[in-house]
Amino acid sequence: MEYVITSSALSKKYGKHKAVDEADINVPSGSVYGIIGKNGAGKTTLMRILCDLQRADGGEYTLFGVSSDDKKIKNERKRIGAMIEKPMLYPDMTAKENLRIQAEALGLPSFDPEELLKLVGLENTGRKTAGRFSFGMKQRLGIALALVGSPDIVFLDEPVNGLDPQGIVEIRELILRLNREQNITFVISSHFLDELSKIATDYCIMDSGRVVRQINANQLQSSFRKCFELTVTDTKALSVALDKMGLPYEIKDEKHAAIYEEFKISELVSNLSASGCELLTVREVDESLETYFLELTGGEINA
Amino acid sequence: MLKLIRSALYRYMHSRFLYVSAALLTVSAVIFALYIRNRNGLSLYTFLAQNVILSILISITVSGEFCGCAKNKIICGSGRMQIFFSELLSAYIVVSAFFFINIALSAVLNTGFVSRLPGLLAFEVAAGFYLINLSLCSVFVFFSAVSGRKVLSVVLSVIFVFVSVIANGITEDLLRQPEYLIFYVSDKENEHISENGIIYEQDSGNLTEIKQKNPEYIGGAARAIILQLYKANPFYDITQYQNILTPYIYSDEKIEELSSVYSPGDPGYDNPTYRMRFVREETEEEQRFLYEALLYSLAVLVLSITAGALVFQKKKFN
């Protein structure tokens, strides 16, 4: 597999606090690489280091195979676009002017901003300056800025933050389209795990500065356990029946329970009726990215 | 780097601040020119106004970049030094454009700001003014590199301009203090008469001289430091240029009228701090000043660029 970004023991300290602790990542070419972690897990710092906004204290990384210690990496950075933390805009300029400034800096004087503005849904902003944009519009313009110069890798830090549900869908579709049609590799951090799970092909799970696991979407899917949520009239009776059947389960409350293995409903119903318990509902639930994340890192999600 | 300069100039060209500033600067340049044409000498206030306008324009534009948008360029492989110097050079281009507009307006309005001066002096004065503009611009860029917020860098730059004017007056007063105060005591009326060494004969008695150390006199290393700060102040240069240019700007009649106020032998005539020159010739003292002015402006320019570049190299982008 071809990796566009690799890192080895990448570290960054703030005083005694290890923001990034010997992080090893491998971003496959053409992937949508989702970075997940709680607040302070080191996601943004890792992205900032990769984007040269901060120097690492230790370790190294490569961009398109060129080492961070090699001066030639400057050339490879021209193939990168990013929106880290918040969109950096010129508030007294229009969306078009903002894009043109970035294009001029990249040496693209004949760049036409119309297409990009259309792509992010800002084609009708006219003379309105970026300072008067809503949060969502600023976010879209930030993404458009990251796309100036047709980069091969785009870093997006919380790209759907502040967007309305329709905006979230539009940005998701935009990322998927650019990824599929132009083979752009996306490195995305987001605390919307459900949203991220709809687009990511690969995941990097971070906790306390460390990369806890790297896993691709297929591996993740196959590692999920099957789960059946049951509603019964008496979970004590259910517990006895499930023990008898030798199934792994979890009692949620007096009426609800979860079984983590496939089972014969007829056998369960028969066992329950013997104890005078009635099975009311059965629902098959896939284990989510959120559950997987919590199992790995512990605690609540607050990415 | 050329790409970054083009990008920065695009920002100036599409900023409404540039056009507002251009309008204000043109108005002040016309006032400046008319002031000279009406033979009132150079206007320090016009120069002050122009630099306040430029400080706002440069700070707003450069700090907009240094306070965050430079991130977009660093990500795409531009070096911090490339960004810093492209912003500095773009600011120089804008300041230069306004400087030459000033000169052009002077020519159009036939003020004789430069044309009435002898060739070399005209060049030295123009170069001096230009370098002052560039050194002030470098200071504004430095403030943009230091501050983390756009508003702060504008405030710092504007304050710097006003503080420079005030500091010029204060340091001048400090340096003007004589080391000794001389009192004259009359044996007839027992009156003390002292006006910085100028004696007014108010009685016919015999005067006895009493020499006393001036407590307000600053000497030693402190004086040397204050003197350097005084000379490095751009507004000191402006006042000195004002003194040099005045005889060339005033009419012959005005020169004669003013020259009659002081004549050789008058107490004020020998005091270089007080004396205004009304003779159209360059003295050694003025030649030394013209050379020093260039040198001090260059020193301010180099210092502010170096400090700004070092700060920007370490700047953390949030």
PDB file of N, CA and C in Angstrom, chain B residues 15-48:
ATOM      1  N   SER B  15      -8.164  46.398  -1.023  1.00  0.00           N
ATOM      2  CA  SER B  15      -8.587  46.800   0.320  1.00  0.00           C
ATOM      3  C   SER B  15      -9.162  48.204   0.260  1.00  0.00           C
ATOM      4  N   ARG B  16     -10.338  48.378   0.887  1.00  0.00           N
ATOM      5  CA  ARG B  16     -10.932  49.725   0.884  1.00  0.00           C
ATOM      6  C   ARG B  16     -10.081  50.675   1.722  1.00  0.00           C
ATOM      7  N   PHE B  17      -9.306  50.126   2.653  1.00  0.00           N
ATOM      8  CA  PHE B  17      -8.451  50.976   3.486  1.00  0.00           C
ATOM      9  C   PHE B  17      -7.419  51.716   2.626  1.00  0.00           C
ATOM     10  N   LEU B  18      -6.958  51.033   1.553  1.00  0.00           N
ATOM     11  CA  LEU B  18      -5.960  51.660   0.693  1.00  0.00           C
ATOM     12  C   LEU B  18      -6.549  52.917   0.055  1.00  0.00           C
ATOM     13  N   TYR B  19      -7.806  52.811  -0.407  1.00  0.00           N
ATOM     14  CA  TYR B  19      -8.402  53.935  -1.131  1.00  0.00           C
ATOM     15  C   TYR B  19      -8.773  55.067  -0.173  1.00  0.00           C
ATOM     16  N   VAL B  20      -9.224  54.685   1.019  1.00  0.00           N
ATOM     17  CA  VAL B  20      -9.514  55.714   2.029  1.00  0.00           C
ATOM     18  C   VAL B  20      -8.202  56.417   2.390  1.00  0.00           C
ATOM     19  N   SER B  21      -7.152  55.608   2.631  1.00  0.00           N
ATOM     20  CA  SER B  21      -5.845  56.176   2.989  1.00  0.00           C
ATOM     21  C   SER B  21      -5.314  57.041   1.856  1.00  0.00           C
ATOM     22  N   ALA B  22      -5.462  56.550   0.618  1.00  0.00           N
ATOM     23  CA  ALA B  22      -4.957  57.302  -0.533  1.00  0.00           C
ATOM     24  C   ALA B  22      -5.631  58.659  -0.607  1.00  0.00           C
ATOM     25  N   ALA B  23      -6.943  58.680  -0.377  1.00  0.00           N
ATOM     26  CA  ALA B  23      -7.681  59.944  -0.423  1.00  0.00           C
ATOM     27  C   ALA B  23      -7.170  60.891   0.669  1.00  0.00           C
ATOM     28  N   LEU B  24      -7.039  60.360   1.880  1.00  0.00           N
ATOM     29  CA  LEU B  24      -6.579  61.190   3.002  1.00  0.00           C
ATOM     30  C   LEU B  24      -5.150  61.667   2.791  1.00  0.00           C
ATOM     31  N   LEU B  25      -4.316  60.763   2.268  1.00  0.00           N
ATOM     32  CA  LEU B  25      -2.910  61.126   2.042  1.00  0.00           C
ATOM     33  C   LEU B  25      -2.782  62.179   0.949  1.00  0.00           C
ATOM     34  N   THR B  26      -3.626  62.071  -0.065  1.00  0.00           N
ATOM     35  CA  THR B  26      -3.569  63.054  -1.143  1.00  0.00           C
ATOM     36  C   THR B  26      -3.975  64.427  -0.608  1.00  0.00           C
ATOM     37  N   VAL B  27      -5.031  64.435   0.206  1.00  0.00           N
ATOM     38  CA  VAL B  27      -5.471  65.705   0.800  1.00  0.00           C
ATOM     39  C   VAL B  27      -4.334  66.304   1.632  1.00  0.00           C
ATOM     40  N   SER B  28      -3.714  65.440   2.472  1.00  0.00           N
ATOM     41  CA  SER B  28      -2.634  65.960   3.319  1.00  0.00           C
ATOM     42  C   SER B  28      -1.432  66.377   2.476  1.00  0.00           C
ATOM     43  N   ALA B  29      -1.201  65.665   1.362  1.00  0.00           N
ATOM     44  CA  ALA B  29      -0.079  66.026   0.487  1.00  0.00           C
ATOM     45  C   ALA B  29      -0.329  67.377  -0.158  1.00  0.00           C
ATOM     46  N   VAL B  30      -1.594  67.644  -0.524  1.00  0.00           N
ATOM     47  CA  VAL B  30      -1.929  68.933  -1.127  1.00  0.00           C
ATOM     48  C   VAL B  30      -1.742  70.042  -0.085  1.00  0.00           C
ATOM     49  N   ILE B  31      -2.216  69.778   1.145  1.00  0.00           N
ATOM     50  CA  ILE B  31      -2.048  70.767   2.222  1.00  0.00           C
ATOM     51  C   ILE B  31      -0.559  71.039   2.434  1.00  0.00           C
ATOM     52  N   PHE B  32       0.216  69.931   2.468  1.00  0.00           N
ATOM     53  CA  PHE B  32       1.670  69.993   2.642  1.00  0.00           C
ATOM     54  C   PHE B  32       2.287  70.871   1.549  1.00  0.00           C
ATOM     55  N   ALA B  33       1.847  70.612   0.312  1.00  0.00           N
ATOM     56  CA  ALA B  33       2.397  71.330  -0.835  1.00  0.00           C
ATOM     57  C   ALA B  33       2.000  72.810  -0.777  1.00  0.00           C
ATOM     58  N   LEU B  34       0.717  73.069  -0.471  1.00  0.00           N
ATOM     59  CA  LEU B  34       0.252  74.457  -0.420  1.00  0.00           C
ATOM     60  C   LEU B  34       0.930  75.216   0.711  1.00  0.00           C
ATOM     61  N   TYR B  35       1.166  74.520   1.787  1.00  0.00           N
ATOM     62  CA  TYR B  35       1.838  75.115   2.942  1.00  0.00           C
ATOM     63  C   TYR B  35       3.213  75.622   2.523  1.00  0.00           C
ATOM     64  N   ILE B  36       3.885  74.792   1.732  1.00  0.00           N
ATOM     65  CA  ILE B  36       5.218  75.191   1.257  1.00  0.00           C
ATOM     66  C   ILE B  36       5.094  76.315   0.239  1.00  0.00           C
ATOM     67  N   ARG B  37       4.097  76.171  -0.672  1.00  0.00           N
ATOM     68  CA  ARG B  37       3.963  77.178  -1.732  1.00  0.00           C
ATOM     69  C   ARG B  37       3.652  78.561  -1.141  1.00  0.00           C
ATOM     70  N   ASN B  38       2.889  78.532  -0.059  1.00  0.00           N
ATOM     71  CA  ASN B  38       2.574  79.811   0.593  1.00  0.00           C
ATOM     72  C   ASN B  38       3.731  80.296   1.453  1.00  0.00           C
ATOM     73  N   ARG B  39       4.826  79.557   1.304  1.00  0.00           N
ATOM     74  CA  ARG B  39       6.088  79.948   1.945  1.00  0.00           C
ATOM     75  C   ARG B  39       5.971  79.998   3.467  1.00  0.00           C
ATOM     76  N   ASN B  40       5.314  78.986   3.991  1.00  0.00           N
ATOM     77  CA  ASN B  40       5.201  78.866   5.449  1.00  0.00           C
ATOM     78  C   ASN B  40       6.156  77.812   6.006  1.00  0.00           C
ATOM     79  N   GLY B  41       7.069  77.346   5.197  1.00  0.00           N
ATOM     80  CA  GLY B  41       8.016  76.317   5.650  1.00  0.00           C
ATOM     81  C   GLY B  41       7.430  74.925   5.500  1.00  0.00           C
ATOM     82  N   LEU B  42       8.005  73.964   6.210  1.00  0.00           N
ATOM     83  CA  LEU B  42       7.498  72.592   6.149  1.00  0.00           C
ATOM     84  C   LEU B  42       6.483  72.388   7.259  1.00  0.00           C
ATOM     85  N   SER B  43       5.486  71.579   7.006  1.00  0.00           N
ATOM     86  CA  SER B  43       4.495  71.338   8.042  1.00  0.00           C
ATOM     87  C   SER B  43       4.775  70.013   8.745  1.00  0.00           C
ATOM     88  N   LEU B  44       5.157  70.115  10.013  1.00  0.00           N
ATOM     89  CA  LEU B  44       5.403  68.914  10.812  1.00  0.00           C
ATOM     90  C   LEU B  44       4.100  68.147  11.024  1.00  0.00           C
ATOM     91  N   TYR B  45       3.007  68.907  11.155  1.00  0.00           N
ATOM     92  CA  TYR B  45       1.711  68.289  11.421  1.00  0.00           C
ATOM     93  C   TYR B  45       1.232  67.465  10.225  1.00  0.00           C
ATOM     94  N   THR B  46       1.534  67.946   9.033  1.00  0.00           N
ATOM     95  CA  THR B  46       1.134  67.182   7.843  1.00  0.00           C
ATOM     96  C   THR B  46       1.907  65.876   7.798  1.00  0.00           C
ATOM     97  N   PHE B  47       3.185  65.973   8.134  1.00  0.00           N
ATOM     98  CA  PHE B  47       4.011  64.765   8.153  1.00  0.00           C
ATOM     99  C   PHE B  47       3.486  63.795   9.206  1.00  0.00           C
ATOM    100  N   LEU B  48       3.103  64.327  10.349  1.00  0.00           N
ATOM    101  CA  LEU B  48       2.551  63.518  11.429  1.00  0.00           C
ATOM    102  C   LEU B  48       1.256  62.840  10.958  1.00  0.00           C
TER     103      LEU B  48
END
